[in-house]
mmCIF file of C-alpha atoms in Angstrom:
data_model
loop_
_atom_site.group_PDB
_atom_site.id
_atom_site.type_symbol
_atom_site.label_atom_id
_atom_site.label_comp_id
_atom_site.label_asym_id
_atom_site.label_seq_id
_atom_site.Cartn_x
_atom_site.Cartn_y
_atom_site.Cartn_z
ATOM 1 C CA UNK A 1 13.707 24.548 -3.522
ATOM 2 C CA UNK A 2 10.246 24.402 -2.273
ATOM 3 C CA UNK A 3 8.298 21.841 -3.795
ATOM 4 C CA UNK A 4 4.093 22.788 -4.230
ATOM 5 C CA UNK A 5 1.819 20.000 -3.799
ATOM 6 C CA UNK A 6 -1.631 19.028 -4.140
ATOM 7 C CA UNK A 7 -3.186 16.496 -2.084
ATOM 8 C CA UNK A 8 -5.870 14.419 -3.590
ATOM 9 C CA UNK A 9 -8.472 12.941 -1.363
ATOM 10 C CA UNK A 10 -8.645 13.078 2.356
ATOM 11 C CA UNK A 11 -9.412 9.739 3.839
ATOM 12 C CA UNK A 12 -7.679 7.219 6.041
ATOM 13 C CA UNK A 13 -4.269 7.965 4.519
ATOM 14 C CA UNK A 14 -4.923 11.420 2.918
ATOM 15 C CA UNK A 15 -5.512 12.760 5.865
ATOM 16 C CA UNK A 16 -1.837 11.762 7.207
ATOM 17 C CA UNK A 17 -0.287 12.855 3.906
ATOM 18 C CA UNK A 18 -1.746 16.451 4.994
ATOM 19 C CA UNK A 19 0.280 16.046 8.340
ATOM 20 C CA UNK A 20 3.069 14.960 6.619
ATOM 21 C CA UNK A 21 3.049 17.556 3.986
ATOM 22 C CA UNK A 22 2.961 20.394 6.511
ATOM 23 C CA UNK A 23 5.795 18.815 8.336
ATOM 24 C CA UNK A 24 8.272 19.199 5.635
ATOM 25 C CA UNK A 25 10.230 22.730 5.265
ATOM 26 C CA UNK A 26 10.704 21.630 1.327
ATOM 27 C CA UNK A 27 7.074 20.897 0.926
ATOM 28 C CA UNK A 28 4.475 23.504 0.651
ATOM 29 C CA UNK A 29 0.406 22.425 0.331
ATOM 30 C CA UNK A 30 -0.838 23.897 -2.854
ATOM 31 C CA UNK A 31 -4.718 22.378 -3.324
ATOM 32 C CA UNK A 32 -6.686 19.418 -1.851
ATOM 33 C CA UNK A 33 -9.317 17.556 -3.716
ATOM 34 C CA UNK A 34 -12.138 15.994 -2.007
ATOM 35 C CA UNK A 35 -15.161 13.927 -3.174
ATOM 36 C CA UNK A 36 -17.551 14.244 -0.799
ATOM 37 C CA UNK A 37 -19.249 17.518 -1.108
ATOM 38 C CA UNK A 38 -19.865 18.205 2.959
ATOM 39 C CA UNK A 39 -15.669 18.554 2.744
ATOM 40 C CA UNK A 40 -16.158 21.416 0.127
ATOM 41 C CA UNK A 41 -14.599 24.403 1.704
ATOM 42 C CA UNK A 42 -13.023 23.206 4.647
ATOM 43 C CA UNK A 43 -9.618 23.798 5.917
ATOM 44 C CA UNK A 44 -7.062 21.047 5.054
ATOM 45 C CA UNK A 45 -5.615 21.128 8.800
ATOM 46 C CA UNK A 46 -9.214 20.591 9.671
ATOM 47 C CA UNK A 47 -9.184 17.370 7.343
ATOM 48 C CA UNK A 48 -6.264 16.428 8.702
ATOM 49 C CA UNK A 49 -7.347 16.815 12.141
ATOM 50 C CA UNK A 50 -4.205 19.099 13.495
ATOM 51 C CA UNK A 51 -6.289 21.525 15.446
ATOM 52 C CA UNK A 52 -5.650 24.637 13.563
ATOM 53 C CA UNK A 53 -5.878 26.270 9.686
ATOM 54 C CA UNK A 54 -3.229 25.536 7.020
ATOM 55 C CA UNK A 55 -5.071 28.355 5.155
ATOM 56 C CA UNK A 56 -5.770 26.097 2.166
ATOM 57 C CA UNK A 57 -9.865 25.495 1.712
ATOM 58 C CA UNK A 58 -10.644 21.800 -0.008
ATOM 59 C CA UNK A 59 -12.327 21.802 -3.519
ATOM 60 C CA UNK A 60 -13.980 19.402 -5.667
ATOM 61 C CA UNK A 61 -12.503 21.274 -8.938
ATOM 62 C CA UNK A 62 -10.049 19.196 -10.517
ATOM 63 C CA UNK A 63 -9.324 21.690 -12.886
ATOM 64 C CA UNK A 64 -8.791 24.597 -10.519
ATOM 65 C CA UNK A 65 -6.477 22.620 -9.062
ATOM 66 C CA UNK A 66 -4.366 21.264 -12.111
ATOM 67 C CA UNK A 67 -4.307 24.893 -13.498
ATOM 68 C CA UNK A 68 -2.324 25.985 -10.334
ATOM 69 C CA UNK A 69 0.059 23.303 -11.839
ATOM 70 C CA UNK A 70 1.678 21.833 -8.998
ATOM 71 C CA UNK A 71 4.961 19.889 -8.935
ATOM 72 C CA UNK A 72 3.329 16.766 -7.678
ATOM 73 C CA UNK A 73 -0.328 15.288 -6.718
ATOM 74 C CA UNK A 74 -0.472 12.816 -3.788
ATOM 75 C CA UNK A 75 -3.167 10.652 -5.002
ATOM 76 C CA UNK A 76 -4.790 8.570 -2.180
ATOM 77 C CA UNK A 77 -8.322 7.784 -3.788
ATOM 78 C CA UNK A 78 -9.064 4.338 -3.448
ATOM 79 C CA UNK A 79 -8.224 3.033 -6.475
ATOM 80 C CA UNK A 80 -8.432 -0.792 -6.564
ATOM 81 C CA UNK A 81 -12.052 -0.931 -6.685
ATOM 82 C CA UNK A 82 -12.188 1.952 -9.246
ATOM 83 C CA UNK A 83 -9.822 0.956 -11.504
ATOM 84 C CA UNK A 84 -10.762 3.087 -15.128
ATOM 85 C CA UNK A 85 -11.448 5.953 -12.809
ATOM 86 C CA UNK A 86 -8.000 5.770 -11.157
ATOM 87 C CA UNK A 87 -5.801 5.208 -14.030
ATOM 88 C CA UNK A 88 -7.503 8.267 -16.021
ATOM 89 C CA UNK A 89 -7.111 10.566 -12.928
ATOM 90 C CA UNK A 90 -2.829 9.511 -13.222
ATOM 91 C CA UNK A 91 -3.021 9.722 -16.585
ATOM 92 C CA UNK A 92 -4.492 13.268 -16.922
ATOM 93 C CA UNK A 93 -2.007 14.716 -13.830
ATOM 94 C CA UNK A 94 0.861 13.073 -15.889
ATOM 95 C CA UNK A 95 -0.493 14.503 -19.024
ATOM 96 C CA UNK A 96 -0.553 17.884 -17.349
ATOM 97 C CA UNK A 97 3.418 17.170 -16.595
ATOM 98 C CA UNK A 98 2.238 17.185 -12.930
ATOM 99 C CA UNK A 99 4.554 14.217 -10.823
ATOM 100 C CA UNK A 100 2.731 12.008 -9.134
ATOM 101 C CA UNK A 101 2.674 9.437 -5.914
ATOM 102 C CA UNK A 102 0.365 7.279 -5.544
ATOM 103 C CA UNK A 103 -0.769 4.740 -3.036
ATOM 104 C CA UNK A 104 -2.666 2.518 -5.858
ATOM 105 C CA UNK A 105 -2.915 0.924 -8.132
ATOM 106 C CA UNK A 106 -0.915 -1.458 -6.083
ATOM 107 C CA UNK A 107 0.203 -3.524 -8.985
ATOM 108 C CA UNK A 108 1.689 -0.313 -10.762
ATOM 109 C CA UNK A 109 4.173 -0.434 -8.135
ATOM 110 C CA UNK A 110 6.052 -2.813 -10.225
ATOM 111 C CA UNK A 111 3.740 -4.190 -13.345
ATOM 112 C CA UNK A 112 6.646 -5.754 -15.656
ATOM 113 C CA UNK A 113 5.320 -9.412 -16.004
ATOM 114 C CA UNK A 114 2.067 -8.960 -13.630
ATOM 115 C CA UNK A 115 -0.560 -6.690 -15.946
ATOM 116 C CA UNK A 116 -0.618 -6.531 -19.613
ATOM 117 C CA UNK A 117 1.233 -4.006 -21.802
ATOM 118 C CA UNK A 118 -1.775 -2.496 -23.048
ATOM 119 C CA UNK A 119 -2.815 -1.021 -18.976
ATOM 120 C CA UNK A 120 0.253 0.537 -18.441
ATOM 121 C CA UNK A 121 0.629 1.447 -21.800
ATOM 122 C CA UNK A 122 -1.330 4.709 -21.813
ATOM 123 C CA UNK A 123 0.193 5.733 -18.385
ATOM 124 C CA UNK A 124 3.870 5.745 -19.921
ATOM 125 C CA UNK A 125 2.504 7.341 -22.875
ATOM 126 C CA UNK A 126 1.124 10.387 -20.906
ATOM 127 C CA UNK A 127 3.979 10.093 -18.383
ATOM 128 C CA UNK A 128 6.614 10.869 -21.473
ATOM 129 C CA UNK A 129 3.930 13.540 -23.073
ATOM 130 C CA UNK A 130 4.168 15.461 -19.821
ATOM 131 C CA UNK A 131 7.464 14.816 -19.154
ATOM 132 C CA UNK A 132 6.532 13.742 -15.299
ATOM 133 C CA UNK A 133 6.401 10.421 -13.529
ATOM 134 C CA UNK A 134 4.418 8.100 -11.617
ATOM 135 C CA UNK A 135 5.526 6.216 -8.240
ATOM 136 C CA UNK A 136 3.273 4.052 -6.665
ATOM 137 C CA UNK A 137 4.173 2.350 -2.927
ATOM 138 C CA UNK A 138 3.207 2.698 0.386
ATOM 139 C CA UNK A 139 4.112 0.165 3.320
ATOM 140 C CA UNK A 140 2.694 -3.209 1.645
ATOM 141 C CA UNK A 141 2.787 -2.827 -1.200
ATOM 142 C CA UNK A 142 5.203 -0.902 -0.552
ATOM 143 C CA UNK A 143 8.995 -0.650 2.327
ATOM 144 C CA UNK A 144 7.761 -3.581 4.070
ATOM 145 C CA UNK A 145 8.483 -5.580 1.077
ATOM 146 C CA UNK A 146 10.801 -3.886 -1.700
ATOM 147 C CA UNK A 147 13.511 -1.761 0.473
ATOM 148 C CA UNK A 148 13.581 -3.432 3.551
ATOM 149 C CA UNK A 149 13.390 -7.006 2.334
ATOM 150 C CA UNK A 150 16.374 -6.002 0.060
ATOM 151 C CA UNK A 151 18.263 -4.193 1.783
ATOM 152 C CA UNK A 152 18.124 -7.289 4.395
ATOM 153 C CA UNK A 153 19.437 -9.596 1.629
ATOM 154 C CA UNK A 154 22.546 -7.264 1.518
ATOM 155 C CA UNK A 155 23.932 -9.378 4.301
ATOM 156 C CA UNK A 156 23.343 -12.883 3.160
ATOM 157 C CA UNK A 157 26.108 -14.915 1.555
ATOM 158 C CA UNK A 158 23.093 -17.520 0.384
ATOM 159 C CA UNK A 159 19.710 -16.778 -0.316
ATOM 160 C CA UNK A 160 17.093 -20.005 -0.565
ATOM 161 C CA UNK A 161 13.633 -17.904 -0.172
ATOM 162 C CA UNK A 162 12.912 -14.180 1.220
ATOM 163 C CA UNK A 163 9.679 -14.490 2.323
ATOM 164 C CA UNK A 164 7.732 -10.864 3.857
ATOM 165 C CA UNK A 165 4.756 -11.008 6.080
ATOM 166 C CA UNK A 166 2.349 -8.512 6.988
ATOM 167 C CA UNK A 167 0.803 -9.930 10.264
ATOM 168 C CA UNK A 168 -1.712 -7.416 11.931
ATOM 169 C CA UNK A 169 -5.229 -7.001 13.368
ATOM 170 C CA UNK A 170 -7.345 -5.476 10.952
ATOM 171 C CA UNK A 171 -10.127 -4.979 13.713
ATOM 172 C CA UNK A 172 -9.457 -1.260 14.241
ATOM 173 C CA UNK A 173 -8.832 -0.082 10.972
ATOM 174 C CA UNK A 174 -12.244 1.330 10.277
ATOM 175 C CA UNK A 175 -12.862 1.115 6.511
ATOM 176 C CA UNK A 176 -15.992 -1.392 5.755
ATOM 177 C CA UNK A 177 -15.165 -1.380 1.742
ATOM 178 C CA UNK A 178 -12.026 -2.756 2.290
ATOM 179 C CA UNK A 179 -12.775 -4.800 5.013
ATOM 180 C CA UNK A 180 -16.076 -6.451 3.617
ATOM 181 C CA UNK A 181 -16.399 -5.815 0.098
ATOM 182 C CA UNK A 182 -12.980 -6.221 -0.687
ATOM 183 C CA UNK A 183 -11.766 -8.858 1.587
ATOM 184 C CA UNK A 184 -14.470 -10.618 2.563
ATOM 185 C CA UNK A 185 -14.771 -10.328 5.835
ATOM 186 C CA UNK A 186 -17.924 -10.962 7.992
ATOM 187 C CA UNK A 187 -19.345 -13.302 4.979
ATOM 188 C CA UNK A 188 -19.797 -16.744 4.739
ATOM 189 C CA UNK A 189 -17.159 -19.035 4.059
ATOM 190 C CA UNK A 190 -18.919 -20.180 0.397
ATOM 191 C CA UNK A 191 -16.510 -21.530 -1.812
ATOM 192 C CA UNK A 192 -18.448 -20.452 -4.539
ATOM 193 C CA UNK A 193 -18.955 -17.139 -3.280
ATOM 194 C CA UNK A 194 -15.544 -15.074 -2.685
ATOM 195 C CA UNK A 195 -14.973 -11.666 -1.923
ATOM 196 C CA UNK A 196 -12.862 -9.630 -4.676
ATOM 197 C CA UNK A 197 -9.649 -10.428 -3.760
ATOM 198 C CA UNK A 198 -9.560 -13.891 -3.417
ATOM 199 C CA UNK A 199 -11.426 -14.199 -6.609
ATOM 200 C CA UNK A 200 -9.024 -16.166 -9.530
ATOM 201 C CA UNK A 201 -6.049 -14.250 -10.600
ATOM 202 C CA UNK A 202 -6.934 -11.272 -8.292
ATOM 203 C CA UNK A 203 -3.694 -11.900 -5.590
ATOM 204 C CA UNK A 204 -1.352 -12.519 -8.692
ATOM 205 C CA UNK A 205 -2.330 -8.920 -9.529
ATOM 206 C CA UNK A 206 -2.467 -7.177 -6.302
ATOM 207 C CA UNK A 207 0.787 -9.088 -4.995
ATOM 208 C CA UNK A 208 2.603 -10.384 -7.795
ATOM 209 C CA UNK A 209 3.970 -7.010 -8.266
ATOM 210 C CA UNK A 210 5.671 -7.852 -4.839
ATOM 211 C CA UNK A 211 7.149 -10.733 -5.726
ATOM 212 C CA UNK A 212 8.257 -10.305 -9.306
ATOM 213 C CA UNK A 213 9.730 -6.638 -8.015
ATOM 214 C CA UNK A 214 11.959 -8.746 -5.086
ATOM 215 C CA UNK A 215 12.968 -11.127 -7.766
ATOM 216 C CA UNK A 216 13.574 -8.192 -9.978
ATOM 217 C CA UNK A 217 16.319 -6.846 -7.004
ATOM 218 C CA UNK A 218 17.688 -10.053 -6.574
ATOM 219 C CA UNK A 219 18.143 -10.652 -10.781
ATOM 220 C CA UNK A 220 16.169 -13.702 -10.802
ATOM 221 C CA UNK A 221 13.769 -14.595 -13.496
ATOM 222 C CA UNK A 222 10.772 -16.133 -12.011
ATOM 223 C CA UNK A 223 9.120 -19.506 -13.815
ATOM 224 C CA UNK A 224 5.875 -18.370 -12.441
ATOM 225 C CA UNK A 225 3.784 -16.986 -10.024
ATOM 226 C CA UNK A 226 1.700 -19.055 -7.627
ATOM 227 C CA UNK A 227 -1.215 -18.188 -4.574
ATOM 228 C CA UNK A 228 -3.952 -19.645 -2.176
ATOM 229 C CA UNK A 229 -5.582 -18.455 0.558
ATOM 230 C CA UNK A 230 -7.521 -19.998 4.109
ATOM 231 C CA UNK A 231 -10.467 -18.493 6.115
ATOM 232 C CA UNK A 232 -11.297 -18.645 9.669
ATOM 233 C CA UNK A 233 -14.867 -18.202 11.029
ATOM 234 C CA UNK A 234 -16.000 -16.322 13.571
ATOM 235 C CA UNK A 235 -16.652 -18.398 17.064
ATOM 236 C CA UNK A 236 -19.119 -16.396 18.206
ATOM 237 C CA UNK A 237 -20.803 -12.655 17.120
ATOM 238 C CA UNK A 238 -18.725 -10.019 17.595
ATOM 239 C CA UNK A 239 -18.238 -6.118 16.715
ATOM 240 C CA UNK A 240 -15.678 -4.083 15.030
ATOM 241 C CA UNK A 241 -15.689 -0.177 13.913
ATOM 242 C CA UNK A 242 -16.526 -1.398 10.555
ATOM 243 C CA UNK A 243 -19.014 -3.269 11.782
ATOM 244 C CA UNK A 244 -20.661 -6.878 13.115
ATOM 245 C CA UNK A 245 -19.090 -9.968 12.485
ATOM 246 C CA UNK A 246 -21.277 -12.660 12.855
ATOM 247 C CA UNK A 247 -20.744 -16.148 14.403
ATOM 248 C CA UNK A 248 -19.441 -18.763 11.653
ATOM 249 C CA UNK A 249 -18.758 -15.551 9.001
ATOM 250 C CA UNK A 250 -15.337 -14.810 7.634
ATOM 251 C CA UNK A 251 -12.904 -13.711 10.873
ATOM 252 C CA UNK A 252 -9.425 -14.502 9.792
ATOM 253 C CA UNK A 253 -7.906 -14.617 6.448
ATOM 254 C CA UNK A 254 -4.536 -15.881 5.760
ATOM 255 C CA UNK A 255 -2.921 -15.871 2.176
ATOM 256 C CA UNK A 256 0.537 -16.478 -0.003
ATOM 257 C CA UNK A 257 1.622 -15.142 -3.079
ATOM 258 C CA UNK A 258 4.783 -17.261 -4.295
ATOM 259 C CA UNK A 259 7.620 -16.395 -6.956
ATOM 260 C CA UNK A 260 8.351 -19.849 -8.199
ATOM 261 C CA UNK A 261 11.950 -20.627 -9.341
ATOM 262 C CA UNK A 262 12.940 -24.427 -10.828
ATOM 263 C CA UNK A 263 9.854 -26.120 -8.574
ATOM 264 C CA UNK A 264 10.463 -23.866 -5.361
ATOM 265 C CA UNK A 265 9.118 -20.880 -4.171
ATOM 266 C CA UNK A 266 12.402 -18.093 -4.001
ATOM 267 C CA UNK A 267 10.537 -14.998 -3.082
ATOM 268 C CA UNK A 268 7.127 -14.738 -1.236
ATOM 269 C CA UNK A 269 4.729 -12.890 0.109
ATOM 270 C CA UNK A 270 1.949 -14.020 3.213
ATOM 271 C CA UNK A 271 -0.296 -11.850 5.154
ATOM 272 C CA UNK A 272 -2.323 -12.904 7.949
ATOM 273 C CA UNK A 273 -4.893 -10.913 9.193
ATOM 274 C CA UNK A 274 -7.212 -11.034 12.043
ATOM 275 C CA UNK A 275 -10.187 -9.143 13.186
ATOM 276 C CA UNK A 276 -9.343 -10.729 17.021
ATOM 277 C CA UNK A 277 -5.849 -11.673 18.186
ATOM 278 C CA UNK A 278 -7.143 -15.252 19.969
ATOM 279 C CA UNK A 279 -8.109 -16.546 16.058
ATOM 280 C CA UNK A 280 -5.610 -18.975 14.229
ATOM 281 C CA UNK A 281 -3.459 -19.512 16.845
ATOM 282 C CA UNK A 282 -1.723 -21.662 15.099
ATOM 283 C CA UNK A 283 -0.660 -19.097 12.627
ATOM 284 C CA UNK A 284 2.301 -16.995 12.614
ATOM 285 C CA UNK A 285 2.230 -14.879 15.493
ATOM 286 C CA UNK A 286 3.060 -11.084 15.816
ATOM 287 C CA UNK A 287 5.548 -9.127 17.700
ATOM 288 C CA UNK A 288 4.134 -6.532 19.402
ATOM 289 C CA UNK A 289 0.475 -5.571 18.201
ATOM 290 C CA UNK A 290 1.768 -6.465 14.472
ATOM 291 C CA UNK A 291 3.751 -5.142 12.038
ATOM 292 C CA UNK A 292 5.782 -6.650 9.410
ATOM 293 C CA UNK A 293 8.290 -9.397 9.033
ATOM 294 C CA UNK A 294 10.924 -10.337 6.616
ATOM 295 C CA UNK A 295 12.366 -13.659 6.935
ATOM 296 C CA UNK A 296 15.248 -14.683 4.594
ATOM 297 C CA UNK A 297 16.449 -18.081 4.875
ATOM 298 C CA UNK A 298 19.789 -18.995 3.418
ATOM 299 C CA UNK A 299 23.102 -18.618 5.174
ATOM 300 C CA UNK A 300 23.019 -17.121 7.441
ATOM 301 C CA UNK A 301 19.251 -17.479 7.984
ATOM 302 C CA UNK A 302 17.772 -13.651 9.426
ATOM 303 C CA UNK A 303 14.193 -12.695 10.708
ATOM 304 C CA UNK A 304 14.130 -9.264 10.733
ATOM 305 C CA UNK A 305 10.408 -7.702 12.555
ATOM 306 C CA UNK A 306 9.151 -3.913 12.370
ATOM 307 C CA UNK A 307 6.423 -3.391 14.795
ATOM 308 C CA UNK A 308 3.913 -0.086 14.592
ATOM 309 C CA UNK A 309 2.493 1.627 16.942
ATOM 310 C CA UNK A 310 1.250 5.746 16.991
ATOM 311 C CA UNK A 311 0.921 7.990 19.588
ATOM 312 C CA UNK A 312 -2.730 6.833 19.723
ATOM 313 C CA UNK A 313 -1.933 3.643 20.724
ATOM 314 C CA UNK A 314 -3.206 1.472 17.356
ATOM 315 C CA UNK A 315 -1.116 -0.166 15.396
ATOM 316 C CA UNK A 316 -3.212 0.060 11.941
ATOM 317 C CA UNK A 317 -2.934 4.338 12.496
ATOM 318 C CA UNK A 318 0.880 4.014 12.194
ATOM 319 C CA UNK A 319 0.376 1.513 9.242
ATOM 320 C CA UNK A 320 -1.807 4.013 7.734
ATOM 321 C CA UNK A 321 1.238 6.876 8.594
ATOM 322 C CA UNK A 322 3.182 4.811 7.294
ATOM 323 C CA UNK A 323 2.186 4.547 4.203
ATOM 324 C CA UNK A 324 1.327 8.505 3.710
ATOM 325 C CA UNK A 325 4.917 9.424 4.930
ATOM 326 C CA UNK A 326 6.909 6.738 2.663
ATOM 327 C CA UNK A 327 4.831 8.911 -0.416
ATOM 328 C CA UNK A 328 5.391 12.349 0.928
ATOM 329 C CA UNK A 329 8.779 11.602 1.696
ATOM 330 C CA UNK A 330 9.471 10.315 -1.666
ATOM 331 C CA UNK A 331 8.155 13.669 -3.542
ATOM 332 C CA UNK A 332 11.569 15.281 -3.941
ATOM 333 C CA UNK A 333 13.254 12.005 -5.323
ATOM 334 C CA UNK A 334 10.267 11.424 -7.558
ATOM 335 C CA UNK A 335 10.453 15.083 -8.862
ATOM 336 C CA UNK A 336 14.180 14.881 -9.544
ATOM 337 C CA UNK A 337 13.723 11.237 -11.668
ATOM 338 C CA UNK A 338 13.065 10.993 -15.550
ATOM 339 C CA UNK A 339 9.914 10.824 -16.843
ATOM 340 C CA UNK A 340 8.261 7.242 -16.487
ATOM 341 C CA UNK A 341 6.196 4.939 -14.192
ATOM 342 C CA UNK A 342 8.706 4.476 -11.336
ATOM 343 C CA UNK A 343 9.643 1.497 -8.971
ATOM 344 C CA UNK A 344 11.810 1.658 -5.813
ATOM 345 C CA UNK A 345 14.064 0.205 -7.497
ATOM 346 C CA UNK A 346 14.378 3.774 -9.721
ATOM 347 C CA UNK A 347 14.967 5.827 -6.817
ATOM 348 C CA UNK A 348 17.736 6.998 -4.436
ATOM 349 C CA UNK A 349 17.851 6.024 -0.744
ATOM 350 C CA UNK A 350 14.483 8.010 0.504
ATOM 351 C CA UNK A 351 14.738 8.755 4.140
ATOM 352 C CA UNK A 352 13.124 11.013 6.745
ATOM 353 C CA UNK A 353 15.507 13.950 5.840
ATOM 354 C CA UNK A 354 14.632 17.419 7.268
ATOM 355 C CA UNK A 355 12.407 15.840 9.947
ATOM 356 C CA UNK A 356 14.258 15.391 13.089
ATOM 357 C CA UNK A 357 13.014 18.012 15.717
ATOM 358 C CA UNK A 358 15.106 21.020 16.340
#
């Protein structure tokens, strides 16, 4: 059974969810929505930048799109920094009984004890009205930190903590929102003046649904959830795709999210991220160019890495891949589910079937 599909936005990963879509035989490209009106009209393979026509022309028309009422949307707005917006665009698809995967909200990738009821409420209201359902993951949120963290912990006979680390270069991923708005990066180190997401509460949000989701796997009931977060500056000025970063301004950011268990942290979360590979050397260190790192200690103790790198030689474009393939990949399992807002936890073993080369 072919599955039709309507891609929705066309940016760092939507682009790659194009790529991926056309390289599934079970997957055919129905519609893709775009915002910006100079996209209007063009091919999606020219979107996607594969060099040649899918024969499907981009369109600002929600409604066009919905009436050709595909099995599933792939919904890659951003959606963190447009929350109301977001939630009523998965609302409506569910409403329409369209299926859904999404790479944000991040915290609807597991919200049981992380939002209240009343967000999530109207999503499972619409999801049963439609009869369709919602997944929301990626690679972090996301595989680096539900399936392969657990599926890790498979071959422990203790477990004391399972921590997962994202540890990566952010200098080449060229998105200033995230990067400067959302981060903070390339602004002063004021303690009264943080960027969104180390603001109070904001990392509980964003990353508690890791946390409480590993806990969740592991069937342990967390006491509470716990974060903080460090800053580098910038020795000297410097330049990145996004942008400058200025001497003394935000460089290197390094925070933990921590599932708390009688006094001690069971399941956790870090990411360190640098915009230049010589800053916070006494940090954890990479493999590779960076990637992601589980580390479970118990008995026996095991540190297990993934390193990324595409065939254009940058780590954060197979991050980005990454997380448009571990969506597109899902759409069959998603279809097949009950109704609901999903967590990997709901779904079969997703892999990369149909895509070995011939």
């Amino acid at each position: 059974m072919t599955l039709r599909v309507v891609q929705w936005s066309t940016g760092n990963v939507g682009r790659h969810t194009i790529a991926g879509l056309d390289a599934r035989p079970d997957l055919e490209l129905a519609g893709v929505w775009v915002s910006s009106p100079a996209k209007v009209g063009r091919d999606a393979g020219e979107l996607a930048g594969l060099g040649r026509s899918l024969g499907v022309a981009a369109t600002d028309d929600a409604d066009a799109l919905l009436a050709l009422h595909p099995d599933c949307v792939v919904y890659t707005a951003m959606a963190d920094d447009r929350l109301p917006d977001a939630i009523a665009d998965l609302t409506r698809f569910l409403r329409a009984g369209v299926n859904v995967v999404s790479s944000g909200p991040v915290f609807l990738q597991y919200p049981d004890g992380v939002v209240p009821d009343g967000l999530t409420d109207p999503i499972r209201a619409a999801a049963r009205e439609g009869g369709a359902s919602l997944w929301v993951n990626g690679i972090d949120p996301g595989f680096a930190n539900d399936w392969m963290a657990l599926t890790l912990t498979s071959l422990s006979e203790r477990i004391d903590e399972v921590r997962c680390l994202e540890i990566l270069d952010y200098s080449t991923y060229d998105n200033p929102t995230v990067l400067f708005d959302i981060m903070g990066f390339g602004k002063p180190l004021i303690e009264d003046d943080v960027p969104m997401l180390l603001r109070p509460g904001v990392l509980g949000i964003a990353w508690g649904s890791v946390v409480r989701q590993l806990a969740a796997g592991l069937g342990v009931e967390l006491d509470a959830v716990e974060s903080d977060w460090t800053r580098l500056p910038a020795p000297e000025d410097f330049d990145i795709p996004s942008g400058p970063i200025k001497k003394g301004t935000t460089a290197a950011l390094r925070f933990e999210v921590r599932g708390m268990r009688n006094g001690r942290p069971v399941c956790v979360l870090e990411h360190v991220t640098r915009l230049r590979p010589d800053l916070g050397p006494h940090w954890p260190q990479p493999t590779g160019q960076g990637g992601y790192r589980v580390v479970v200690t118990g008995e026996p103790n095991y540190t297990l890495d993934m390193t990324m790198l595409a065939s254009d030689g940058d780590h954060n474009t197979a991050g980005l891949k990454a997380t448009a393939m571990r969506l597109v990949n899902a759409i069959p399992a998603v279809f097949a589910a009950p109704p609901g807002l999903l967590t990997a936890l709901d779904l079969p073993l997703v892999t990369g079937r149909g895509l070995v080369r011939p």
